[in-house]
mmCIF file of C-alpha atoms in Angstrom:
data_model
loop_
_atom_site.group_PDB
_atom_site.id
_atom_site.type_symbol
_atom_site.label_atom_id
_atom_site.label_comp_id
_atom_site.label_asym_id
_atom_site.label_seq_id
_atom_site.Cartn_x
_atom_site.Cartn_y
_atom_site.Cartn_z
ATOM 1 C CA UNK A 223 124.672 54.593 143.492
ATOM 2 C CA UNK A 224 127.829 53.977 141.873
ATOM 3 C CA UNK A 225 129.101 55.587 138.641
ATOM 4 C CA UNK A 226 131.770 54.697 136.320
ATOM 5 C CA UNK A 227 132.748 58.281 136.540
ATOM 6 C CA UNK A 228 132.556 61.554 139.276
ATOM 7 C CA UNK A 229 129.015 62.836 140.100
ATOM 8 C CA UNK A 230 129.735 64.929 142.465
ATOM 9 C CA UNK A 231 133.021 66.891 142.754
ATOM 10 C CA UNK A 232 131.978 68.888 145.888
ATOM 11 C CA UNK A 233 134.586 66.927 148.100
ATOM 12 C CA UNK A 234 137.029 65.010 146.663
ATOM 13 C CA UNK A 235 139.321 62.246 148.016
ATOM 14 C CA UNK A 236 142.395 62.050 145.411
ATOM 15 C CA UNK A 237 141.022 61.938 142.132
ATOM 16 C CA UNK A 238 137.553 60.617 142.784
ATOM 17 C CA UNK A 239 134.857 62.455 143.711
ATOM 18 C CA UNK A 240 132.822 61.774 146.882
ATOM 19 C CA UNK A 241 129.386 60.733 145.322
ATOM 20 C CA UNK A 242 131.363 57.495 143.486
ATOM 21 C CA UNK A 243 132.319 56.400 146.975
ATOM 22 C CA UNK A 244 129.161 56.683 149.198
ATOM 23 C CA UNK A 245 126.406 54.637 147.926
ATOM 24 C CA UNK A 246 128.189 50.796 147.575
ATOM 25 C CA UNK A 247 125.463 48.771 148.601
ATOM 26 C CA UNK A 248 122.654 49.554 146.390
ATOM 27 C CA UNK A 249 122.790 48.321 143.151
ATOM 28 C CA UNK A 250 126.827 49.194 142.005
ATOM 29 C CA UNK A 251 127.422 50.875 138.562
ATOM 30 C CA UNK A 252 130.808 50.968 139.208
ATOM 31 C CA UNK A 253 133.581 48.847 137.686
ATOM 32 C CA UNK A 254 135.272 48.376 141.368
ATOM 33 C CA UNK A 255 131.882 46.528 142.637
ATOM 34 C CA UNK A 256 131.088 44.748 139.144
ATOM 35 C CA UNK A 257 135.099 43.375 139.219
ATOM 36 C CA UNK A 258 134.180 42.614 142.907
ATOM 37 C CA UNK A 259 130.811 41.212 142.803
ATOM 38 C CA UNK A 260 129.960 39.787 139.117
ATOM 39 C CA UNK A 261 126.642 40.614 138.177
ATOM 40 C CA UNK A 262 125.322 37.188 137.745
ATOM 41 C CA UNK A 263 126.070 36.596 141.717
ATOM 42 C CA UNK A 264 124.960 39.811 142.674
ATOM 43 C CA UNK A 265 121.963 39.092 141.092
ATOM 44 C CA UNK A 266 121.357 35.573 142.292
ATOM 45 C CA UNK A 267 122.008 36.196 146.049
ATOM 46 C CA UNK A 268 119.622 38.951 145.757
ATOM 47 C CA UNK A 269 116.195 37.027 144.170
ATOM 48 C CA UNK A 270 117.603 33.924 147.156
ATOM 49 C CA UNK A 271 116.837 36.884 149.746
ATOM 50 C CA UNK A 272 113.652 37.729 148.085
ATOM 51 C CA UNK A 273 112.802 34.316 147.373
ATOM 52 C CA UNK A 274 112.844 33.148 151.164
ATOM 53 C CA UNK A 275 112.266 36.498 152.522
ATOM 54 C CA UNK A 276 108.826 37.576 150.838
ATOM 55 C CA UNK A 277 106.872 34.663 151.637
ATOM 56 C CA UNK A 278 107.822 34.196 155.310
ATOM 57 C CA UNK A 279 107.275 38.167 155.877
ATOM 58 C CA UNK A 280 103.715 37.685 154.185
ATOM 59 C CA UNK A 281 103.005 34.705 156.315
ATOM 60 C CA UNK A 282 104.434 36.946 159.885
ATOM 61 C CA UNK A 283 102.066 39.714 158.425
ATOM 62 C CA UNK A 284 99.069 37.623 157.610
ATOM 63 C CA UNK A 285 99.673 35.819 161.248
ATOM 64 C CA UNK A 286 100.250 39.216 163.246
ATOM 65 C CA UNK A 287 97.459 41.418 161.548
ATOM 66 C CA UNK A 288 95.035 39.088 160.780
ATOM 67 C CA UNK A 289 95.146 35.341 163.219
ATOM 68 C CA UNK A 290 96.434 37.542 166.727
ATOM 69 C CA UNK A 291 94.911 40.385 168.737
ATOM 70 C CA UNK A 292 97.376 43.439 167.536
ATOM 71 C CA UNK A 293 98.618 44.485 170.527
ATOM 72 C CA UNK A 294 101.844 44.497 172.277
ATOM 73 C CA UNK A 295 104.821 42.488 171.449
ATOM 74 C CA UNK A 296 102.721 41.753 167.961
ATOM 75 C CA UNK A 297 101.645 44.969 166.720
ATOM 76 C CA UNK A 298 106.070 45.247 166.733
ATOM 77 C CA UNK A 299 106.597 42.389 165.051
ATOM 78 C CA UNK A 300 103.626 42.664 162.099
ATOM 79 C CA UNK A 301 105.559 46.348 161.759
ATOM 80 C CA UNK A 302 109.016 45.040 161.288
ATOM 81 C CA UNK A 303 107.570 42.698 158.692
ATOM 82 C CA UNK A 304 105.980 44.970 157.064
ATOM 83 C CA UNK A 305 108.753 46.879 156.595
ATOM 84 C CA UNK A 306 110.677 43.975 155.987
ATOM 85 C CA UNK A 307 108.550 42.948 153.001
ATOM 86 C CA UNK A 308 108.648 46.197 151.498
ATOM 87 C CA UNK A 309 111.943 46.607 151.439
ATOM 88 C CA UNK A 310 112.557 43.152 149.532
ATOM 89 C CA UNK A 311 109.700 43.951 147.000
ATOM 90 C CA UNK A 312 112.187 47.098 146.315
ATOM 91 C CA UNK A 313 114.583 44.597 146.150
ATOM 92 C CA UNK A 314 113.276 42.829 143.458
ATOM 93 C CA UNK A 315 113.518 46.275 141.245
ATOM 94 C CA UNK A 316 117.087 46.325 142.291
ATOM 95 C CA UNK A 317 117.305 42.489 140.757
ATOM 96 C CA UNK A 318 115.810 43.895 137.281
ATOM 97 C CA UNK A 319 117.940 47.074 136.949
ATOM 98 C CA UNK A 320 120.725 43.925 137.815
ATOM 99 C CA UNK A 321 120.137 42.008 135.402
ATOM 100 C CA UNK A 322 120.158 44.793 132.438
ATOM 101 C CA UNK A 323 123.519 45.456 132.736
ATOM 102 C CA UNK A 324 122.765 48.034 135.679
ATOM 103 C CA UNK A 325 120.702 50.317 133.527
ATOM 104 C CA UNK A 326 117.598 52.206 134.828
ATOM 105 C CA UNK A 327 114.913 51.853 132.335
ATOM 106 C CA UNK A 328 111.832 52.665 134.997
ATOM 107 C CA UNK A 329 111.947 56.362 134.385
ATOM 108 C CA UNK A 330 112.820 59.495 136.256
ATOM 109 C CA UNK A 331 109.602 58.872 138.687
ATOM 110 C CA UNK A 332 110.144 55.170 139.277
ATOM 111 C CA UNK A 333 113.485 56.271 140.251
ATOM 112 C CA UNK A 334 112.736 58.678 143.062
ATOM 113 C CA UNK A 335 109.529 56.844 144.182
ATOM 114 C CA UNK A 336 112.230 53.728 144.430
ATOM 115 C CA UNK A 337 114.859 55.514 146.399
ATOM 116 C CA UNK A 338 112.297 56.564 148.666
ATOM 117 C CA UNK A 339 110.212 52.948 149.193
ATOM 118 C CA UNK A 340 113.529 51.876 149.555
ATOM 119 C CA UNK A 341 114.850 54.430 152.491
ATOM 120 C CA UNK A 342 111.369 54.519 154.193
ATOM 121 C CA UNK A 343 111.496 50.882 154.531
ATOM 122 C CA UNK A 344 114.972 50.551 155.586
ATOM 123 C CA UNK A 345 114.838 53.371 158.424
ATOM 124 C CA UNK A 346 111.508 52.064 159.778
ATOM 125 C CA UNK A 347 112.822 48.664 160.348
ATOM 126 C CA UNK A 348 116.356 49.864 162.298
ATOM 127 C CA UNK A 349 113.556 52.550 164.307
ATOM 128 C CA UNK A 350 111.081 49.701 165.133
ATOM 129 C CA UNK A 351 114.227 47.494 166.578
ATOM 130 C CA UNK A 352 114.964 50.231 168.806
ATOM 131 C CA UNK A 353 111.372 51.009 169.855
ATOM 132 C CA UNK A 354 111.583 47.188 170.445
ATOM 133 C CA UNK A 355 113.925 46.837 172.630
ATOM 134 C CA UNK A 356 112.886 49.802 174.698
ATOM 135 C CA UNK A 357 109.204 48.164 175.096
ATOM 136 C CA UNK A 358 110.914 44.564 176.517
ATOM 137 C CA UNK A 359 112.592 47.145 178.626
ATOM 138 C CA UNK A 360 109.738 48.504 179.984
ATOM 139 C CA UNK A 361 108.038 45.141 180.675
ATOM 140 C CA UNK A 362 110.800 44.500 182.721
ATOM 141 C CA UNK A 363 111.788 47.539 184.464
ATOM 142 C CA UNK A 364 108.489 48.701 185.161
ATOM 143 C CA UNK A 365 106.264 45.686 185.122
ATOM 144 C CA UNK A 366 103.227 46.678 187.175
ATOM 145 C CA UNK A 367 102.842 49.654 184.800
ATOM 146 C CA UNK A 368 103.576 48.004 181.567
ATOM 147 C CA UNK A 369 100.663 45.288 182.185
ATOM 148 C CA UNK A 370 98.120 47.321 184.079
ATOM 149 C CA UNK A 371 98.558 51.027 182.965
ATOM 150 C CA UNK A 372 99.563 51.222 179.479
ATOM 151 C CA UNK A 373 97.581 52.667 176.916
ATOM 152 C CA UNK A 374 96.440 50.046 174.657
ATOM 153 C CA UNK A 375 97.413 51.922 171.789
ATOM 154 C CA UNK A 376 100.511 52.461 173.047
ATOM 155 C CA UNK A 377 102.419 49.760 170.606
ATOM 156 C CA UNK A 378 100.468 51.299 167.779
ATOM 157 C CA UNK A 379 101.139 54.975 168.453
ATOM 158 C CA UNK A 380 104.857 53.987 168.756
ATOM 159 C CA UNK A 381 104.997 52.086 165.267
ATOM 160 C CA UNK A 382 103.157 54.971 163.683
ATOM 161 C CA UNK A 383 105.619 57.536 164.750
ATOM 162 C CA UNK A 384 108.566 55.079 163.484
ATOM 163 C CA UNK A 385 106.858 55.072 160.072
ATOM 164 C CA UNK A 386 106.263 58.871 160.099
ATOM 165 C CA UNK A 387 109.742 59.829 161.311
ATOM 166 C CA UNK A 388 111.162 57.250 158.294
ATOM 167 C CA UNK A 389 109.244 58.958 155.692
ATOM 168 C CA UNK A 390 110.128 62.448 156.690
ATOM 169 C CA UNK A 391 114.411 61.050 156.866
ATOM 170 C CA UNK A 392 113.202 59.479 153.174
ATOM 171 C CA UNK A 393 112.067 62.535 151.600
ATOM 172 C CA UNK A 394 115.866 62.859 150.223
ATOM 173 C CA UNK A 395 114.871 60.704 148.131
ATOM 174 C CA UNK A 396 112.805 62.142 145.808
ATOM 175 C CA UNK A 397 114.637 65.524 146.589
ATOM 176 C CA UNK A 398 118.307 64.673 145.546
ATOM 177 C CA UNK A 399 117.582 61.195 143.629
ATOM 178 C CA UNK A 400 118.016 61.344 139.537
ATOM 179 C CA UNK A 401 118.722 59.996 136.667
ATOM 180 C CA UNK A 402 122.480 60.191 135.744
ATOM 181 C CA UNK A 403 124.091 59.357 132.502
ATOM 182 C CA UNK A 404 127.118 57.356 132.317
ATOM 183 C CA UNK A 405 129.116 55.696 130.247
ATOM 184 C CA UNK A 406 127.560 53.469 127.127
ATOM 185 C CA UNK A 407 124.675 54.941 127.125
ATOM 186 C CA UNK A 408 124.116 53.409 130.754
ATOM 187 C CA UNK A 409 121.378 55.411 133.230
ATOM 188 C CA UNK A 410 121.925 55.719 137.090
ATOM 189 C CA UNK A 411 119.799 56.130 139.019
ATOM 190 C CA UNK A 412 121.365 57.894 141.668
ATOM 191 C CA UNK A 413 121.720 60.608 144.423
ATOM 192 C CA UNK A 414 123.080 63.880 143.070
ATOM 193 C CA UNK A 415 123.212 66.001 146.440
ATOM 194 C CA UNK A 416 126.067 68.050 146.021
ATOM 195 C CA UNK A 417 127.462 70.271 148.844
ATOM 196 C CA UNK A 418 124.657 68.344 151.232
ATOM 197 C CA UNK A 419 126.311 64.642 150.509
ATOM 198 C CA UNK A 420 129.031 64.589 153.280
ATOM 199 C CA UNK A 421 126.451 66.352 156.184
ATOM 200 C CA UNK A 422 123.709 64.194 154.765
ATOM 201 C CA UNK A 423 125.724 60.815 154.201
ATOM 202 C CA UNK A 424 126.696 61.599 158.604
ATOM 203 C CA UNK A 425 123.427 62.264 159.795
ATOM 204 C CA UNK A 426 122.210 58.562 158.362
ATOM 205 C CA UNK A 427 124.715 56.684 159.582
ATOM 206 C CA UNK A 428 124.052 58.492 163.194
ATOM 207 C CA UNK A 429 120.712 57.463 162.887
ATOM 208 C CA UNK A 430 120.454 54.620 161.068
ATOM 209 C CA UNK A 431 123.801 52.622 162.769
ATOM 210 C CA UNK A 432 124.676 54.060 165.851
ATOM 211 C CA UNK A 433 121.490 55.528 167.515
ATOM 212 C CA UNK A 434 119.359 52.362 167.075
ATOM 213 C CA UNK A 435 122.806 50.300 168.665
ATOM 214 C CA UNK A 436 123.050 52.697 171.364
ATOM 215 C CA UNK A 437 119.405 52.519 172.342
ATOM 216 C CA UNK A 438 119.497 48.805 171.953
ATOM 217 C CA UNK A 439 122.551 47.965 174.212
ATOM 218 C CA UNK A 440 121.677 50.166 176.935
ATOM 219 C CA UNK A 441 117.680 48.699 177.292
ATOM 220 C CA UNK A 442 119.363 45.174 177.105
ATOM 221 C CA UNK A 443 121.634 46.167 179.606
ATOM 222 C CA UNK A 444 119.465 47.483 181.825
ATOM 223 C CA UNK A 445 116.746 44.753 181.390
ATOM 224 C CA UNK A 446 119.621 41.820 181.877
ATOM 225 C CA UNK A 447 120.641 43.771 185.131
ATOM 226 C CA UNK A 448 117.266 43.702 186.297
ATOM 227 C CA UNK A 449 116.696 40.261 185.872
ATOM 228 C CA UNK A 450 120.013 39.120 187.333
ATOM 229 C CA UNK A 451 119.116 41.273 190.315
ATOM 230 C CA UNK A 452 115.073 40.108 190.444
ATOM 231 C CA UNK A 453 116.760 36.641 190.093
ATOM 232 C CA UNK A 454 113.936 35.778 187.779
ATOM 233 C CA UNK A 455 114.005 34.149 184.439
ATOM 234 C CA UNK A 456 111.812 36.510 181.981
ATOM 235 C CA UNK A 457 109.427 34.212 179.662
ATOM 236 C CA UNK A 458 111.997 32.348 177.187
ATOM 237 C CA UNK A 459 110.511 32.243 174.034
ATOM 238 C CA UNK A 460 109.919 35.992 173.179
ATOM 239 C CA UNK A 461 113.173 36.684 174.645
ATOM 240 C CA UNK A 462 114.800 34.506 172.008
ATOM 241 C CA UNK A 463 113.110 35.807 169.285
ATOM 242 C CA UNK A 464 113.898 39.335 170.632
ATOM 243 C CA UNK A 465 117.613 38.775 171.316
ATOM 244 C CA UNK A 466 117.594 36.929 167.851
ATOM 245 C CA UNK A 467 116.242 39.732 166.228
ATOM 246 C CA UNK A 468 118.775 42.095 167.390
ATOM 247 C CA UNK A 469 121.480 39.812 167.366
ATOM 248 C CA UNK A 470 120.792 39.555 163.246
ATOM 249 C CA UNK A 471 120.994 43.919 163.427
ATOM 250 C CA UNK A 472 124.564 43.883 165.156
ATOM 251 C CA UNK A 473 125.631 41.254 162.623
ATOM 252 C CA UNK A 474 124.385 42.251 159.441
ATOM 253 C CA UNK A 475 123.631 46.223 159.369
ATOM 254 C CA UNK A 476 126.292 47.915 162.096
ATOM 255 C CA UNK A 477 129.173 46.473 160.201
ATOM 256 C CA UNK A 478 128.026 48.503 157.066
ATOM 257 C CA UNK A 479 127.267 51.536 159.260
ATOM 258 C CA UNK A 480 130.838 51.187 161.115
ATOM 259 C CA UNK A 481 132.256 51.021 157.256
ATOM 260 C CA UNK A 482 130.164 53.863 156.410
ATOM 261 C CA UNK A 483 131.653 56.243 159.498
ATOM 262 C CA UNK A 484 135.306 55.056 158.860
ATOM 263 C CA UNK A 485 135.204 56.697 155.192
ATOM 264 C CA UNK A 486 133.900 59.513 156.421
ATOM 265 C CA UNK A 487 136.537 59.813 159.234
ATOM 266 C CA UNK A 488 138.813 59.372 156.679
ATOM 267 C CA UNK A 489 140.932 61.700 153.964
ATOM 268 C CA UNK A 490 143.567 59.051 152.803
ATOM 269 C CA UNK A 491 142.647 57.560 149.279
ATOM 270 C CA UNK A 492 144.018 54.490 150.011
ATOM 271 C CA UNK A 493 142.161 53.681 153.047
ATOM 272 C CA UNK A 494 139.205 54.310 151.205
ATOM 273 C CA UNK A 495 140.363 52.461 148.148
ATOM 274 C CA UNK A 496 141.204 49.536 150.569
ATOM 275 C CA UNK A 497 137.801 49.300 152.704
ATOM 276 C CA UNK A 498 135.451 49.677 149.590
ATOM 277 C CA UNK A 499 135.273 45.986 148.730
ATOM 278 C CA UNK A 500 133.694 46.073 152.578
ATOM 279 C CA UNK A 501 131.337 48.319 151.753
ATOM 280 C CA UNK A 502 130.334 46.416 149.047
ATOM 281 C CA UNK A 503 130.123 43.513 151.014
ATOM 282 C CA UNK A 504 128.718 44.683 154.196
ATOM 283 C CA UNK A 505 126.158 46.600 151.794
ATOM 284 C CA UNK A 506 124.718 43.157 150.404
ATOM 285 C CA UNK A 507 124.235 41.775 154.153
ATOM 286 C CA UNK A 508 121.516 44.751 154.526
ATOM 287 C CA UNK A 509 119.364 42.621 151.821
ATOM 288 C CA UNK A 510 120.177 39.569 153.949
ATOM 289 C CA UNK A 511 118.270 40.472 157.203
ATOM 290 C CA UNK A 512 115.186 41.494 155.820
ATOM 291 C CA UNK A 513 114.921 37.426 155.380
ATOM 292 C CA UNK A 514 116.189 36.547 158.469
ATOM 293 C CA UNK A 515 113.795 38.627 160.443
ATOM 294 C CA UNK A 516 110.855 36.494 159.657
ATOM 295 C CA UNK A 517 113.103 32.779 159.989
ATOM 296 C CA UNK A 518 113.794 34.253 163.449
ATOM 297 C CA UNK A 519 110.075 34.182 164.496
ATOM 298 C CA UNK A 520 109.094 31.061 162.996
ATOM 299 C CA UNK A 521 111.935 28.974 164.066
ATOM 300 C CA UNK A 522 112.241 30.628 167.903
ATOM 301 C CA UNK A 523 108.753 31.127 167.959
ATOM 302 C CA UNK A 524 107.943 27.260 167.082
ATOM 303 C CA UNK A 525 111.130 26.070 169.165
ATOM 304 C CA UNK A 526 112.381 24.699 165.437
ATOM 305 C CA UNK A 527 112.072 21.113 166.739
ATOM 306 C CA UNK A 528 108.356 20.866 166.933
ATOM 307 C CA UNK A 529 107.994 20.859 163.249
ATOM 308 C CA UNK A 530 105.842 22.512 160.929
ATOM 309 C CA UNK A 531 101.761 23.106 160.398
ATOM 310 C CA UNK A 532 99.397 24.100 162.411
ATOM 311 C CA UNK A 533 101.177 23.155 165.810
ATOM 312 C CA UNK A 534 103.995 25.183 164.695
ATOM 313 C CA UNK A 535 101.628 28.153 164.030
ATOM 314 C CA UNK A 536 100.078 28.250 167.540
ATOM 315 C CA UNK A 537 103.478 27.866 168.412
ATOM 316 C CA UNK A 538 104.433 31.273 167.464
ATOM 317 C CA UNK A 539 101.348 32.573 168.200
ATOM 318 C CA UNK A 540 101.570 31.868 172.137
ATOM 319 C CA UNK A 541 105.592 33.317 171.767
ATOM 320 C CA UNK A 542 103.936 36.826 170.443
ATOM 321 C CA UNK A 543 101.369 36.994 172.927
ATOM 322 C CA UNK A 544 103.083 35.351 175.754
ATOM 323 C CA UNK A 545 104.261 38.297 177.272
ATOM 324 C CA UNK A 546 101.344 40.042 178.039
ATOM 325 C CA UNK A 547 99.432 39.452 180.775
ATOM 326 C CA UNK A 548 96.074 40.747 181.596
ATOM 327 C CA UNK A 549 95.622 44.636 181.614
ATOM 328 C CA UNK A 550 92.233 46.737 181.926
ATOM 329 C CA UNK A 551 89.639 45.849 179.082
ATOM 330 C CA UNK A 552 92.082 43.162 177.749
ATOM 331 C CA UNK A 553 90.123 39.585 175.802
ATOM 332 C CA UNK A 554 92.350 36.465 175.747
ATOM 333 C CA UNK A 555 96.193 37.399 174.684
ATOM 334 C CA UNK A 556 95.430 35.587 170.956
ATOM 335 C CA UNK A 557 92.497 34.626 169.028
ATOM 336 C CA UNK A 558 94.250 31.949 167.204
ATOM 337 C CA UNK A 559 92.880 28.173 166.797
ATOM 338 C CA UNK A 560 94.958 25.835 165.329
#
């Protein structure tokens, strides 16, 4: 997180050392992001996100785990939501340190335990979009497989390791994460990683921007090339809410990634100066589509126009389960009654 002075000194980019420039989107103790983002709008975007977003990732989660048979296409999405709503319920920490001015009153603990919520989260959702998009893959690509030999499990084992793999990328977080004392009295809570920021700061925007987009465009590729070639139309509405799902990504976390990679590419001070405000920016859009993920399945899952209630419900019910099919030992794709 930001500081009103150096943390780190390790590397240094003109006068300013590399710790004040790498963590933008957070919550900002800097005066750069305050004089670019008041504190009163920063604060009032961020309880809209959790406002919509925490209620319509309950109601995907209460849908997926507890109205559908968890399998497939919705053992993925009750994941993502998960993920989704823990991430905003971190958010609503970042809304209270916010709204004091930017000081962290929680504690040393709360501090680390936050970071870490608030990684794990974060890194499961961009892992699940990728695991995702390589399952629609599969259903295409190697259809008679996919609905007649696939383990059961196999959705479940795959969400599992995306959570496990998270938590060990999140661990950082209570490794390197402190409390740092700034100006005013003021208390950041913030990484203090040293010689290991610039390696560290690389490896997660490899894996949290780039390897998720890579995986993503090359299964879309090669399932749109299939279907072109099959010259069959797949079912339409989990293929919206699939395409809108990853459509949100590309729009609201690579640009923050790309941002992320460009400052690290870079040694010119006023470069950096220049594409901080972007950062800053960017960084807030992260917050953003952990409440679009769950519009996305309720609108393209219910076809918007069909309105709301119960009808909408089994709407999105039959788009989650749509896909399916009948394998070995499967019951009937959903359990729901409107």
């Amino acid at each position: 997180e930001q500081g009103s002075v150096p943390i780190s000194a390790t590397k240094s980019v003109g006068n300013l050392g590399l710790e004040e420039w790498m963590e933008p989107f957070n919550t900002s103790h800097s005066n750069s992001t305050q004089s670019l983002i008041p504190a009163s709008w920063r604060a009032a975007f961020l309880i809209g996100t959790v406002g919509i977003g925490l209620p319509a990732n309950a109601f995907i989660i209460w849908l997926t785990g507890w109205r559908l048979k968890r399998r497939g296409l919705s053992i993925f999405i009750l994941s993502l939501a998960t993920s989704d709503f823990l991430f905003l319920s971190m958010t609503v920490i970042q809304i209270i340190e916010t709204l004091l001015n930017d000081n962290w009153v929680l504690g040393a603990p709360m501090c680390r335990l936050h970071r870490f919520l608030f990684d794990l989260s974060y890194h499961c959702s961009l892992f699940l979009l990728a695991a995702l998009s390589v399952d629609r893959c599969l259903l295409v690509l190697l259809p008679l497989w996919y609905r007649c030999h696939r383990p059961l499990r196999l959705s479940s084992y795959i969400c599992l390791g995306a959570w496990l793999v998270a938590a060990l990328l999140s661990i950082k977080g209570f490794i390197f994460v402190d409390l740092i004392p700034l100006q005013d009295g003021v208390l950041a809570c913030s990484n203090e990683r040293g010689e290991y920021e610039w390696p560290l700061r690389l490896l997660e925007v490899l894996l949290e921007g780039f390897f998720p987009f890579i995986v993503m465009v090359t299964t879309h590729a090669a399932t749109l090339a299939r279907t072109l070639r099959r010259h069959t139309r797949p079912p339409s509405q989990f293929y919206r809410i699939v395409a809108a799902t990853l459509s949100a990504y590309v729009l609201l976390n690579l640009p923050f990634q790309i941002i992320q990679l460009l400052f690290l590419a870079s040694l010119d001070y006023e470069f950096i100066h220049r594409i901080f405000p972007f950062m800053v920016y960017f960084g807030y859009l992260i917050n953003l589509s952990s409440s679009i993920n769950p519009l996305i399945y309720i609108f393209f899952g219910s076809n918007i126009c069909t309105g709301c209630g119960p009808h909408t419900t089994s709407s999105l019910a039959r788009a989650l389960t749509e896909e399916q099919g009948k394998s070995p030992g499967d019951t009937p794709s959903t359990s729901f009654s409107a």
